[in-house]
GROMACS .gro file of C-alpha atoms in nm:
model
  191
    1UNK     CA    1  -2.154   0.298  -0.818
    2UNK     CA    2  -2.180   0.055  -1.095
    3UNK     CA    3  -2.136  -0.358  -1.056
    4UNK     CA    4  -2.105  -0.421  -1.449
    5UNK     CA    5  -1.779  -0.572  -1.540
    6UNK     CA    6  -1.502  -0.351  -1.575
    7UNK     CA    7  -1.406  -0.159  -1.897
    8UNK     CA    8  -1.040  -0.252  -1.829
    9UNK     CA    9  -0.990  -0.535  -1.621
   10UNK     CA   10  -0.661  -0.557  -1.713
   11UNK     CA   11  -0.559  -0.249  -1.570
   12UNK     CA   12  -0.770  -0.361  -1.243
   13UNK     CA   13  -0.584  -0.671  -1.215
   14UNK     CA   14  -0.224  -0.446  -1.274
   15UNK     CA   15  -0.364  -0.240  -0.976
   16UNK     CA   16  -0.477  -0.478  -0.698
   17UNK     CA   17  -0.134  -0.700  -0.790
   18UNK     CA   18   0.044  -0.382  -0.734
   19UNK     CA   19  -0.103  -0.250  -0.402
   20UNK     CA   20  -0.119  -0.628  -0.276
   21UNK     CA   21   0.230  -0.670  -0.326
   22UNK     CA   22   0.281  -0.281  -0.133
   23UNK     CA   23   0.053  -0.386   0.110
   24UNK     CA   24   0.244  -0.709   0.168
   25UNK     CA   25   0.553  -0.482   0.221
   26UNK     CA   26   0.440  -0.253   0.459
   27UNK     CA   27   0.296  -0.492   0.680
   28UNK     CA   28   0.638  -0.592   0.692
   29UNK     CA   29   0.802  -0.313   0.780
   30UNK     CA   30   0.558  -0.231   1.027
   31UNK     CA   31   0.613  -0.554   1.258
   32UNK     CA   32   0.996  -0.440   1.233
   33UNK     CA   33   1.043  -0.768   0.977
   34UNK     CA   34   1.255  -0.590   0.682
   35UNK     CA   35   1.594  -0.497   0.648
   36UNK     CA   36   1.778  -0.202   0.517
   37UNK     CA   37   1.844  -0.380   0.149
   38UNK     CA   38   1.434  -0.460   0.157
   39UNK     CA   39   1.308  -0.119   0.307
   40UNK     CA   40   1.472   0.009   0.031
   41UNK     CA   41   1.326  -0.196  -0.263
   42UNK     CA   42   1.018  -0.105  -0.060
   43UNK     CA   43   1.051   0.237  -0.120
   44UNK     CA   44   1.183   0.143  -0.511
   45UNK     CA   45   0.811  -0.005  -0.526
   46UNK     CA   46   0.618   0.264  -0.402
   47UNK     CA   47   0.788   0.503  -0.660
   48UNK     CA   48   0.727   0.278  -0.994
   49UNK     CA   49   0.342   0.212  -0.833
   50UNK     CA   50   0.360   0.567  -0.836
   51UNK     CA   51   0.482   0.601  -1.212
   52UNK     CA   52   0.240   0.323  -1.315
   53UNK     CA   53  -0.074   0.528  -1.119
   54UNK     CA   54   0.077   0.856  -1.339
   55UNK     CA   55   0.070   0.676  -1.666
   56UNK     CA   56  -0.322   0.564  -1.591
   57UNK     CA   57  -0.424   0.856  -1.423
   58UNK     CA   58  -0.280   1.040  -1.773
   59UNK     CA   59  -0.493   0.804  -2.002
   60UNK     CA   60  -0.791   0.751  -1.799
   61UNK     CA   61  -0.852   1.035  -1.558
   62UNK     CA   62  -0.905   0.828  -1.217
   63UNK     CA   63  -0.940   0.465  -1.270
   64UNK     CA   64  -1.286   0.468  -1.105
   65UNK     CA   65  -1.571   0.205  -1.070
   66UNK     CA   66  -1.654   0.198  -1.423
   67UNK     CA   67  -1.299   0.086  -1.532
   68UNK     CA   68  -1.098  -0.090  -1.298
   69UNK     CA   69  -1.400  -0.196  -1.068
   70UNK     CA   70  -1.436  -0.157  -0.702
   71UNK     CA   71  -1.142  -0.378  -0.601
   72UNK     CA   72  -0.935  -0.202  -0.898
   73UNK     CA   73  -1.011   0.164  -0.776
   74UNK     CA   74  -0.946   0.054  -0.389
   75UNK     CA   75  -0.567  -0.067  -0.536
   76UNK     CA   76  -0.551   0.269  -0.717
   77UNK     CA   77  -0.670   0.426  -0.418
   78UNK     CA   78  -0.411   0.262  -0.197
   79UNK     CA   79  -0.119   0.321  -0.453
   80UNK     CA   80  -0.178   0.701  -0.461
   81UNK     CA   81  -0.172   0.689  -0.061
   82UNK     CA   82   0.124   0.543   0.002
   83UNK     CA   83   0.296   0.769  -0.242
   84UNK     CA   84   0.461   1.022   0.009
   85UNK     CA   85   0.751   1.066  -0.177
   86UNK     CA   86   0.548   1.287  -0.467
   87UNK     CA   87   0.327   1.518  -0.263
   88UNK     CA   88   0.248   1.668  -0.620
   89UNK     CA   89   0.111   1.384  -0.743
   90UNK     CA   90  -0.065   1.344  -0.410
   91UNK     CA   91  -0.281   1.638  -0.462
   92UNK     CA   92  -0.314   1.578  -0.818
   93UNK     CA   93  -0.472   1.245  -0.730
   94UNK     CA   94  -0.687   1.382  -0.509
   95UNK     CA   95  -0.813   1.623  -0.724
   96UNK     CA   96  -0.892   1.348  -0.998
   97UNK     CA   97  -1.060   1.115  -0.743
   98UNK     CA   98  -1.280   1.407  -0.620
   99UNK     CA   99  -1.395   1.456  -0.944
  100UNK     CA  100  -1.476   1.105  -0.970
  101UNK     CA  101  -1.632   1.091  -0.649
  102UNK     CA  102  -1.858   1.364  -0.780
  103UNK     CA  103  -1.954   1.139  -1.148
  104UNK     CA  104  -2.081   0.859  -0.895
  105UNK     CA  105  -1.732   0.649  -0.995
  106UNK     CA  106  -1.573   0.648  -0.678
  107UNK     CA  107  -1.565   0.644  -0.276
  108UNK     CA  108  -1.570   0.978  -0.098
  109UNK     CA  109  -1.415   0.794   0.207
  110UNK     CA  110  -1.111   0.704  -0.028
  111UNK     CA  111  -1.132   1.105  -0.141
  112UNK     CA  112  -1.119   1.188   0.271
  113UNK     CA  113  -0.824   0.944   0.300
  114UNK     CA  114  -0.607   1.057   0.054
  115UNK     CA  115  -0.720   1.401   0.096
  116UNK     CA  116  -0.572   1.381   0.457
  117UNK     CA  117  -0.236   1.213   0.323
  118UNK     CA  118  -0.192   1.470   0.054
  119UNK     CA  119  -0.220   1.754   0.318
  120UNK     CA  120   0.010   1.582   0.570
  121UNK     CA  121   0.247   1.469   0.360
  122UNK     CA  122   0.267   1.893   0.219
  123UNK     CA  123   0.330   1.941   0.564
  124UNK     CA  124  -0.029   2.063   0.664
  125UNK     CA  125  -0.282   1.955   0.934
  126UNK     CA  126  -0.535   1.700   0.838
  127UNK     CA  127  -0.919   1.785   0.839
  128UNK     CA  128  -1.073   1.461   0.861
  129UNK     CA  129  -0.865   1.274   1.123
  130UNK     CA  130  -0.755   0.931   0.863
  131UNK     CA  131  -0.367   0.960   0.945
  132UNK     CA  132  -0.204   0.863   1.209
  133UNK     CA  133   0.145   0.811   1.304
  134UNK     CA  134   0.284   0.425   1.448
  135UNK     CA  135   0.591   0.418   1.652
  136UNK     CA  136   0.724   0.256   1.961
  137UNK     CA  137   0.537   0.499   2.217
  138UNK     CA  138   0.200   0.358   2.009
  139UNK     CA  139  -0.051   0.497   1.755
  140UNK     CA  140  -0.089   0.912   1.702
  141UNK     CA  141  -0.326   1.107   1.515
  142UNK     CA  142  -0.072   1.347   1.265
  143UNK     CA  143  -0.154   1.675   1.316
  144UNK     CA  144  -0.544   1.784   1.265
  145UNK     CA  145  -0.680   2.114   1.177
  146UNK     CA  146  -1.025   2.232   1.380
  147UNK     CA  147  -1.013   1.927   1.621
  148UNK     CA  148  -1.364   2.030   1.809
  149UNK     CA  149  -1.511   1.992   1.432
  150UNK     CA  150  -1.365   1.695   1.293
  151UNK     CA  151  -1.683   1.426   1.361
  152UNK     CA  152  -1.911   1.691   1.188
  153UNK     CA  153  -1.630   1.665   0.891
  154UNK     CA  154  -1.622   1.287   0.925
  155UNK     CA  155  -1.973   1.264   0.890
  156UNK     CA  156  -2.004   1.425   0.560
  157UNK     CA  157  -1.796   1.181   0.433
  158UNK     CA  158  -1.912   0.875   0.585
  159UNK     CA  159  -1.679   0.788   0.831
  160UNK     CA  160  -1.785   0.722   1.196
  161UNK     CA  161  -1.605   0.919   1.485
  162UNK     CA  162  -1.286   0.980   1.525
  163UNK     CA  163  -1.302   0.779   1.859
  164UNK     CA  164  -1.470   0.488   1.717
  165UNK     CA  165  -1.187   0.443   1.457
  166UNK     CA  166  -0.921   0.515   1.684
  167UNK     CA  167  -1.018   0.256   1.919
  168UNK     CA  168  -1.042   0.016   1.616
  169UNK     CA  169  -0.715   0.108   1.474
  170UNK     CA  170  -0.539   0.054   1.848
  171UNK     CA  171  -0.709  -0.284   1.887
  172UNK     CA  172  -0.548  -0.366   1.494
  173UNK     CA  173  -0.205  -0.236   1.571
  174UNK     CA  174  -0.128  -0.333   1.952
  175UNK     CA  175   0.225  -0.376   1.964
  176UNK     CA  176   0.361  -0.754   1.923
  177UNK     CA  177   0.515  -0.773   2.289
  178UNK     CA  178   0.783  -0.951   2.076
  179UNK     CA  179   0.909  -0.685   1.864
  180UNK     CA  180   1.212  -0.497   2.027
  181UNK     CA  181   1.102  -0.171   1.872
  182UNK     CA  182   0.824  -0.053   1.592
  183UNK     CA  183   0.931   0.165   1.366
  184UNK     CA  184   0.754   0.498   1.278
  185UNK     CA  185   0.527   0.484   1.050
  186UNK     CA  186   0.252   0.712   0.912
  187UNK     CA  187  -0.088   0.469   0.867
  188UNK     CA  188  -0.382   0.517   0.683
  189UNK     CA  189  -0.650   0.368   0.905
  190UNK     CA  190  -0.891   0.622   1.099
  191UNK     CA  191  -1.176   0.495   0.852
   0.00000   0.00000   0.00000
């Protein structure tokens, strides 16, 4: 990966504003803090992010590294996640991150991640073991494919096993004895 400046910084600072601003909302509606009016401009969000991603990933290929910069392609990263409501453009994210993965210009952890979400949210088991599911009964892994495999998978990629992060992503999440009720909600967070 490259530490030069940015090609586009301007698109980098479009991205991280963007997923900041999604992340900001979904940490939200995870502690049960959002009502129906803001869930939905939530979910208004997550669909122009989605657009916005579209329109870059149209003129640049995947805004890697080189272009938006490391904090840049984590928001672009982030923004193609958390946009279940277009599995197509899911997997065609994927795709354009793995190939940016392979140039050098990206994370292959962020390929595993959104590889996982794009599977899920087509309504297929996961192969690395990043998505989980939050509700009131506490955290779930989403469905996995080859369980007695997945740490060999995770290690190609970098990630540690799937014990290690699921302990870490309990510890993060532990319900707030205070909320009545947690909603359900698919995370992103077996890293």
């Amino acid at each position: 990966m490259t530490t030069a400046e940015p090609r586009r910084p301007d698109l980098a600072r479009e991205l991280i504003a963007r997923a900041a601003q999604s992340a900001a909302h979904r940490t939200k509606r995870i502690r049960n803090q959002l009502n129906a009016v803001q869930l939905g401009q939530g979910r208004h969000t997550d669909h122009a992010n989605t657009k916005i991603l579209g329109r870059i990933l149209a003129d640049h290929d995947w805004p890697g590294h080189r272009l938006v910069g490391p904090r840049g392609a984590r928001a672009a990263w982030s923004i193609a996640l958390h946009s279940d409501d277009d599995p197509a453009f899911q997997r065609a994210a994927t795709t354009l991150l793995g190939r940016a993965v392979q140039a050098g210009d990206a994370l292959v952890q962020h390929w595993a991640h959104l590889h996982d979400r794009a599977l899920i949210t087509s309504g297929r088991d996961q192969e690395y073991g990043t998505q989980l599911l939050l509700s009131a009964d506490g955290i779930e892994l989403c469905p996995l494919s080859a369980p007695a495999s997945v740490d060999a998978r995770r290690a190609t990629v970098g990630l540690p096993p799937l014990a290690v992060a699921l302990k870490a992503v309990r510890r993060r999440y532990t319900p707030d004895s205070s909320a009545d009720e947690a909603p359900t909600v698919v995370l992103a967070g077996a890293a």
